[in-house]
Every structure is written in C-alpha cells, then in structure tokens.
Amino acid sequence: MSMDMTTVGDPGLLDTLQHEVAVFARRAEQTRLGGVGQVRNSMDRAAYLLLNRLDKEGPMGVKALAASMGIDSSTVTRQVAPLVDTGLVKRTSHPEDGRAVVLQLSPRGQARLEEVRSSRRQLMAELTHDWAPEERETFCALLTRFNGALSARTAAQGMPQTETAPAS
C-alpha cells in the first residue's frame, strides 16, 4: 500500500516529525533509557524486552517467545544466551514434556528487571515532571499508536520485527 507523501499532510510537519523520531531514537540509544544512575540501571534493549515479555507472559519455550515478540527463534536463542549465562533467565524442563525447554525469569532476573523498570519510571517522571497528566496520557497513547503502525507496516512487508509493545 503505497502512499503519495505529498497528500498525507504538511511536508514541513512530516519533516519535523521524521527528524524528531530520529533524534529520539538516537537519544534513547545513547542513554539506553537507563534512567537515573544510568550505568548501574541501564539494560540492553533486547534484554529488557525479553525479560519484560517473560515477566508479563510467564515461562515459555523459545518458539513461543519468538512468536510473541514477532522475531525468529534464532534471534531469541542468541539474545537469551547471555541472560541465561548471567542468571537472569533459567532454562527448565517443560512440565508436561520433559524433553522441551522452557525459559523462565529467575528471581535474580525479576529483581534486575524491577530495578531497571523503577529507574526508567523515575526517568520518565523526571522528563515529564512539568506535563499535565492528560499530556502524559496523550503522549503515551500516540506513541503506542505510532509503534503499532510501525509494527503493522513491518508485518505487512514480511520483515521480521525487532520489538513489540509489552503485553498488557
């Protein structure tokens, strides 16, 4: 579904939007949205998303985790290996099929994830301290909608997705 970008809206506004998204992506990567005390509380984006997904959805196999995140199994396997090595995720046998492996957030992983979440919440509060509650809600709703549109576009093009919104 191709669109003539000149008919979508004000080209100046679209230029500003694409620039601000690029600046946001760069700044987010620079800080890794680590929150306060960045070095201690930063976490790789892939690790954060994997730990968050396991926390929200519970123990699951590699294929199920990959499917829920919209990425391929080999990517999950590669990304989860250091999390297992550092004790943030543990591999256990599937309760119904002992041959199958299930990935599960370890107590250490749960504590580390909460530490990072808390720090990120504090950062979000700091960055938006002078925003009205309605502005925070609107920004969150629009960012969620924007991410959903990016995800849908990626899926429609048959490209693997690298991130999805957290499960509610």
PDB file of C-alpha atoms in Angstrom:
ATOM      1  CA  MET A   1       0.000   0.000   0.000  1.00  0.00           C
ATOM      2  CA  SER A   2       1.955   2.966  -1.336  1.00  0.00           C
ATOM      3  CA  MET A   3       1.015   6.488  -0.394  1.00  0.00           C
ATOM      4  CA  ASP A   4       1.881   9.766  -2.041  1.00  0.00           C
ATOM      5  CA  MET A   5       3.508  11.548   0.880  1.00  0.00           C
ATOM      6  CA  THR A   6       2.694  14.965  -0.566  1.00  0.00           C
ATOM      7  CA  THR A   7      -1.014  14.319   0.024  1.00  0.00           C
ATOM      8  CA  VAL A   8      -0.695  12.975   3.576  1.00  0.00           C
ATOM      9  CA  GLY A   9      -0.223  16.340   5.223  1.00  0.00           C
ATOM     10  CA  ASP A  10       2.063  19.276   5.602  1.00  0.00           C
ATOM     11  CA  PRO A  11       5.516  18.270   4.281  1.00  0.00           C
ATOM     12  CA  GLY A  12       7.150  20.619   6.811  1.00  0.00           C
ATOM     13  CA  LEU A  13       5.334  18.896   9.651  1.00  0.00           C
ATOM     14  CA  LEU A  14       6.294  15.465   8.296  1.00  0.00           C
ATOM     15  CA  ASP A  15       9.925  16.595   8.018  1.00  0.00           C
ATOM     16  CA  THR A  16       9.831  17.762  11.625  1.00  0.00           C
ATOM     17  CA  LEU A  17       8.197  14.500  12.718  1.00  0.00           C
ATOM     18  CA  GLN A  18      10.766  12.286  10.973  1.00  0.00           C
ATOM     19  CA  HIS A  19      13.597  14.412  12.379  1.00  0.00           C
ATOM     20  CA  GLU A  20      12.244  14.281  15.937  1.00  0.00           C
ATOM     21  CA  VAL A  21      11.756  10.500  15.700  1.00  0.00           C
ATOM     22  CA  ALA A  22      15.381  10.166  14.534  1.00  0.00           C
ATOM     23  CA  VAL A  23      16.612  12.378  17.397  1.00  0.00           C
ATOM     24  CA  PHE A  24      14.509  10.378  19.879  1.00  0.00           C
ATOM     25  CA  ALA A  25      15.936   7.077  18.597  1.00  0.00           C
ATOM     26  CA  ARG A  26      19.497   8.378  18.877  1.00  0.00           C
ATOM     27  CA  ARG A  27      19.000   9.788  22.381  1.00  0.00           C
ATOM     28  CA  ALA A  28      17.195   6.680  23.562  1.00  0.00           C
ATOM     29  CA  GLU A  29      20.067   4.543  22.317  1.00  0.00           C
ATOM     30  CA  GLN A  30      22.655   6.873  23.865  1.00  0.00           C
ATOM     31  CA  THR A  31      21.039   6.567  27.277  1.00  0.00           C
ATOM     32  CA  ARG A  32      19.508   3.125  26.632  1.00  0.00           C
ATOM     33  CA  LEU A  33      16.714   4.761  28.609  1.00  0.00           C
ATOM     34  CA  GLY A  34      18.696   3.619  31.599  1.00  0.00           C
ATOM     35  CA  GLY A  35      17.017   6.007  33.931  1.00  0.00           C
ATOM     36  CA  VAL A  36      18.702   7.565  36.886  1.00  0.00           C
ATOM     37  CA  GLY A  37      22.127   6.202  37.742  1.00  0.00           C
ATOM     38  CA  GLN A  38      22.390   5.162  34.090  1.00  0.00           C
ATOM     39  CA  VAL A  39      25.422   2.888  34.243  1.00  0.00           C
ATOM     40  CA  ARG A  40      24.022   0.768  37.055  1.00  0.00           C
ATOM     41  CA  ASN A  41      20.457   0.771  35.776  1.00  0.00           C
ATOM     42  CA  SER A  42      20.871   0.572  32.021  1.00  0.00           C
ATOM     43  CA  MET A  43      19.982  -2.599  30.186  1.00  0.00           C
ATOM     44  CA  ASP A  44      20.318  -3.644  26.584  1.00  0.00           C
ATOM     45  CA  ARG A  45      17.049  -3.084  24.708  1.00  0.00           C
ATOM     46  CA  ALA A  46      16.782  -6.715  23.576  1.00  0.00           C
ATOM     47  CA  ALA A  47      17.401  -7.979  27.116  1.00  0.00           C
ATOM     48  CA  TYR A  48      14.826  -5.597  28.561  1.00  0.00           C
ATOM     49  CA  LEU A  49      12.169  -6.627  26.046  1.00  0.00           C
ATOM     50  CA  LEU A  50      12.830 -10.355  26.549  1.00  0.00           C
ATOM     51  CA  LEU A  51      12.796 -10.117  30.349  1.00  0.00           C
ATOM     52  CA  ASN A  52       9.681  -7.953  30.238  1.00  0.00           C
ATOM     53  CA  ARG A  53       7.893 -10.448  27.978  1.00  0.00           C
ATOM     54  CA  LEU A  54       8.781 -13.398  30.229  1.00  0.00           C
ATOM     55  CA  ASP A  55       7.578 -11.421  33.236  1.00  0.00           C
ATOM     56  CA  LYS A  56       4.266 -10.483  31.610  1.00  0.00           C
ATOM     57  CA  GLU A  57       3.515 -13.815  29.922  1.00  0.00           C
ATOM     58  CA  GLY A  58       5.297 -16.317  32.149  1.00  0.00           C
ATOM     59  CA  PRO A  59       7.568 -19.226  31.274  1.00  0.00           C
ATOM     60  CA  MET A  60       7.574 -20.299  27.629  1.00  0.00           C
ATOM     61  CA  GLY A  61       9.604 -22.051  25.007  1.00  0.00           C
ATOM     62  CA  VAL A  62      11.885 -20.318  22.541  1.00  0.00           C
ATOM     63  CA  LYS A  63       9.397 -20.658  19.666  1.00  0.00           C
ATOM     64  CA  ALA A  64       6.524 -19.221  21.702  1.00  0.00           C
ATOM     65  CA  LEU A  65       8.698 -16.362  22.944  1.00  0.00           C
ATOM     66  CA  ALA A  66       9.858 -15.610  19.409  1.00  0.00           C
ATOM     67  CA  ALA A  67       6.286 -15.660  18.109  1.00  0.00           C
ATOM     68  CA  SER A  68       5.019 -13.383  20.889  1.00  0.00           C
ATOM     69  CA  MET A  69       7.770 -10.874  20.122  1.00  0.00           C
ATOM     70  CA  GLY A  70       7.483 -11.106  16.342  1.00  0.00           C
ATOM     71  CA  ILE A  71      11.082 -12.214  15.839  1.00  0.00           C
ATOM     72  CA  ASP A  72      12.629 -15.501  14.749  1.00  0.00           C
ATOM     73  CA  SER A  73      13.698 -18.295  17.080  1.00  0.00           C
ATOM     74  CA  SER A  74      17.388 -17.994  16.231  1.00  0.00           C
ATOM     75  CA  THR A  75      17.333 -14.349  17.322  1.00  0.00           C
ATOM     76  CA  VAL A  76      15.676 -15.260  20.627  1.00  0.00           C
ATOM     77  CA  THR A  77      18.201 -18.066  21.168  1.00  0.00           C
ATOM     78  CA  ARG A  78      21.097 -15.681  20.528  1.00  0.00           C
ATOM     79  CA  GLN A  79      19.642 -12.913  22.715  1.00  0.00           C
ATOM     80  CA  VAL A  80      18.656 -15.174  25.603  1.00  0.00           C
ATOM     81  CA  ALA A  81      22.054 -16.920  25.891  1.00  0.00           C
ATOM     82  CA  PRO A  82      23.764 -14.103  27.826  1.00  0.00           C
ATOM     83  CA  LEU A  83      20.678 -13.763  30.036  1.00  0.00           C
ATOM     84  CA  VAL A  84      20.993 -17.426  30.966  1.00  0.00           C
ATOM     85  CA  ASP A  85      24.766 -17.066  31.455  1.00  0.00           C
ATOM     86  CA  THR A  86      24.275 -14.160  33.867  1.00  0.00           C
ATOM     87  CA  GLY A  87      21.484 -15.918  35.762  1.00  0.00           C
ATOM     88  CA  LEU A  88      18.665 -13.566  34.743  1.00  0.00           C
ATOM     89  CA  VAL A  89      16.807 -16.316  32.882  1.00  0.00           C
ATOM     90  CA  LYS A  90      16.772 -20.008  33.661  1.00  0.00           C
ATOM     91  CA  ARG A  91      16.102 -22.932  31.403  1.00  0.00           C
ATOM     92  CA  THR A  92      13.821 -25.564  32.844  1.00  0.00           C
ATOM     93  CA  SER A  93      12.068 -28.646  31.548  1.00  0.00           C
ATOM     94  CA  HIS A  94       8.536 -28.246  30.280  1.00  0.00           C
ATOM     95  CA  PRO A  95       6.158 -29.540  32.985  1.00  0.00           C
ATOM     96  CA  GLU A  96       4.223 -31.713  30.512  1.00  0.00           C
ATOM     97  CA  ASP A  97       7.044 -32.661  28.136  1.00  0.00           C
ATOM     98  CA  GLY A  98      10.370 -33.070  29.911  1.00  0.00           C
ATOM     99  CA  ARG A  99      12.217 -33.020  26.579  1.00  0.00           C
ATOM    100  CA  ALA A 100      11.132 -29.459  25.817  1.00  0.00           C
ATOM    101  CA  VAL A 101      12.953 -26.473  27.315  1.00  0.00           C
ATOM    102  CA  VAL A 102      11.110 -23.570  28.877  1.00  0.00           C
ATOM    103  CA  LEU A 103      12.628 -20.152  29.522  1.00  0.00           C
ATOM    104  CA  GLN A 104      11.708 -18.549  32.810  1.00  0.00           C
ATOM    105  CA  LEU A 105      12.615 -15.322  34.549  1.00  0.00           C
ATOM    106  CA  SER A 106      14.836 -16.174  37.522  1.00  0.00           C
ATOM    107  CA  PRO A 107      14.445 -14.431  40.882  1.00  0.00           C
ATOM    108  CA  ARG A 108      17.630 -12.530  40.054  1.00  0.00           C
ATOM    109  CA  GLY A 109      16.171 -11.590  36.666  1.00  0.00           C
ATOM    110  CA  GLN A 110      12.936 -10.429  38.310  1.00  0.00           C
ATOM    111  CA  ALA A 111      14.876  -8.240  40.748  1.00  0.00           C
ATOM    112  CA  ARG A 112      17.070  -6.794  37.986  1.00  0.00           C
ATOM    113  CA  LEU A 113      14.068  -6.113  35.766  1.00  0.00           C
ATOM    114  CA  GLU A 114      12.261  -4.303  38.582  1.00  0.00           C
ATOM    115  CA  GLU A 115      15.373  -2.261  39.309  1.00  0.00           C
ATOM    116  CA  VAL A 116      15.563  -1.157  35.669  1.00  0.00           C
ATOM    117  CA  ARG A 117      11.807  -0.525  35.456  1.00  0.00           C
ATOM    118  CA  SER A 118      11.898   1.578  38.609  1.00  0.00           C
ATOM    119  CA  SER A 119      14.790   3.619  37.296  1.00  0.00           C
ATOM    120  CA  ARG A 120      13.055   4.103  33.939  1.00  0.00           C
ATOM    121  CA  ARG A 121       9.841   5.166  35.681  1.00  0.00           C
ATOM    122  CA  GLN A 122      11.855   7.700  37.645  1.00  0.00           C
ATOM    123  CA  LEU A 123      13.425   8.975  34.410  1.00  0.00           C
ATOM    124  CA  MET A 124      10.010   9.274  32.729  1.00  0.00           C
ATOM    125  CA  ALA A 125       8.695  11.172  35.765  1.00  0.00           C
ATOM    126  CA  GLU A 126      11.715  13.481  35.661  1.00  0.00           C
ATOM    127  CA  LEU A 127      11.433  14.154  31.916  1.00  0.00           C
ATOM    128  CA  THR A 128       7.696  14.839  32.091  1.00  0.00           C
ATOM    129  CA  HIS A 129       7.513  16.445  35.545  1.00  0.00           C
ATOM    130  CA  ASP A 130       6.035  19.646  34.140  1.00  0.00           C
ATOM    131  CA  TRP A 131       3.495  17.891  31.888  1.00  0.00           C
ATOM    132  CA  ALA A 132      -0.162  17.724  32.798  1.00  0.00           C
ATOM    133  CA  PRO A 133      -1.443  14.175  33.423  1.00  0.00           C
ATOM    134  CA  GLU A 134      -3.537  14.468  30.239  1.00  0.00           C
ATOM    135  CA  GLU A 135      -0.395  15.316  28.243  1.00  0.00           C
ATOM    136  CA  ARG A 136       1.361  12.203  29.562  1.00  0.00           C
ATOM    137  CA  GLU A 137      -1.679  10.080  28.687  1.00  0.00           C
ATOM    138  CA  THR A 138      -1.941  11.605  25.208  1.00  0.00           C
ATOM    139  CA  PHE A 139       1.776  11.153  24.539  1.00  0.00           C
ATOM    140  CA  CYS A 140       1.623   7.536  25.703  1.00  0.00           C
ATOM    141  CA  ALA A 141      -1.464   6.831  23.564  1.00  0.00           C
ATOM    142  CA  LEU A 142       0.084   8.425  20.472  1.00  0.00           C
ATOM    143  CA  LEU A 143       3.434   6.693  20.956  1.00  0.00           C
ATOM    144  CA  THR A 144       1.644   3.360  21.391  1.00  0.00           C
ATOM    145  CA  ARG A 145      -0.355   4.051  18.228  1.00  0.00           C
ATOM    146  CA  PHE A 146       2.826   5.062  16.353  1.00  0.00           C
ATOM    147  CA  ASN A 147       4.621   1.871  17.445  1.00  0.00           C
ATOM    148  CA  GLY A 148       1.582  -0.171  16.426  1.00  0.00           C
ATOM    149  CA  ALA A 149       1.623   1.415  12.966  1.00  0.00           C
ATOM    150  CA  LEU A 150       5.342   0.663  12.607  1.00  0.00           C
ATOM    151  CA  SER A 151       4.761  -2.913  13.722  1.00  0.00           C
ATOM    152  CA  ALA A 152       1.862  -3.377  11.295  1.00  0.00           C
ATOM    153  CA  ARG A 153       3.910  -1.936   8.432  1.00  0.00           C
ATOM    154  CA  THR A 154       6.814  -4.250   9.216  1.00  0.00           C
ATOM    155  CA  ALA A 155       4.475  -7.252   9.366  1.00  0.00           C
ATOM    156  CA  ALA A 156       2.774  -6.272   6.094  1.00  0.00           C
ATOM    157  CA  GLN A 157       6.159  -6.121   4.384  1.00  0.00           C
ATOM    158  CA  GLY A 158       7.010  -9.573   5.718  1.00  0.00           C
ATOM    159  CA  MET A 159      10.027  -8.256   7.594  1.00  0.00           C
ATOM    160  CA  PRO A 160      10.964  -9.656  10.991  1.00  0.00           C
ATOM    161  CA  GLN A 161      10.064  -7.356  13.823  1.00  0.00           C
ATOM    162  CA  THR A 162      12.637  -6.465  16.424  1.00  0.00           C
ATOM    163  CA  GLU A 163      10.320  -5.189  19.132  1.00  0.00           C
ATOM    164  CA  THR A 164       6.681  -5.125  20.053  1.00  0.00           C
ATOM    165  CA  ALA A 165       4.691  -3.370  22.694  1.00  0.00           C
ATOM    166  CA  PRO A 166       4.651  -5.064  26.074  1.00  0.00           C
ATOM    167  CA  ALA A 167       1.798  -7.421  26.752  1.00  0.00           C
ATOM    168  CA  SER A 168      -0.865  -5.950  28.973  1.00  0.00           C
TER     169      SER A 168
END
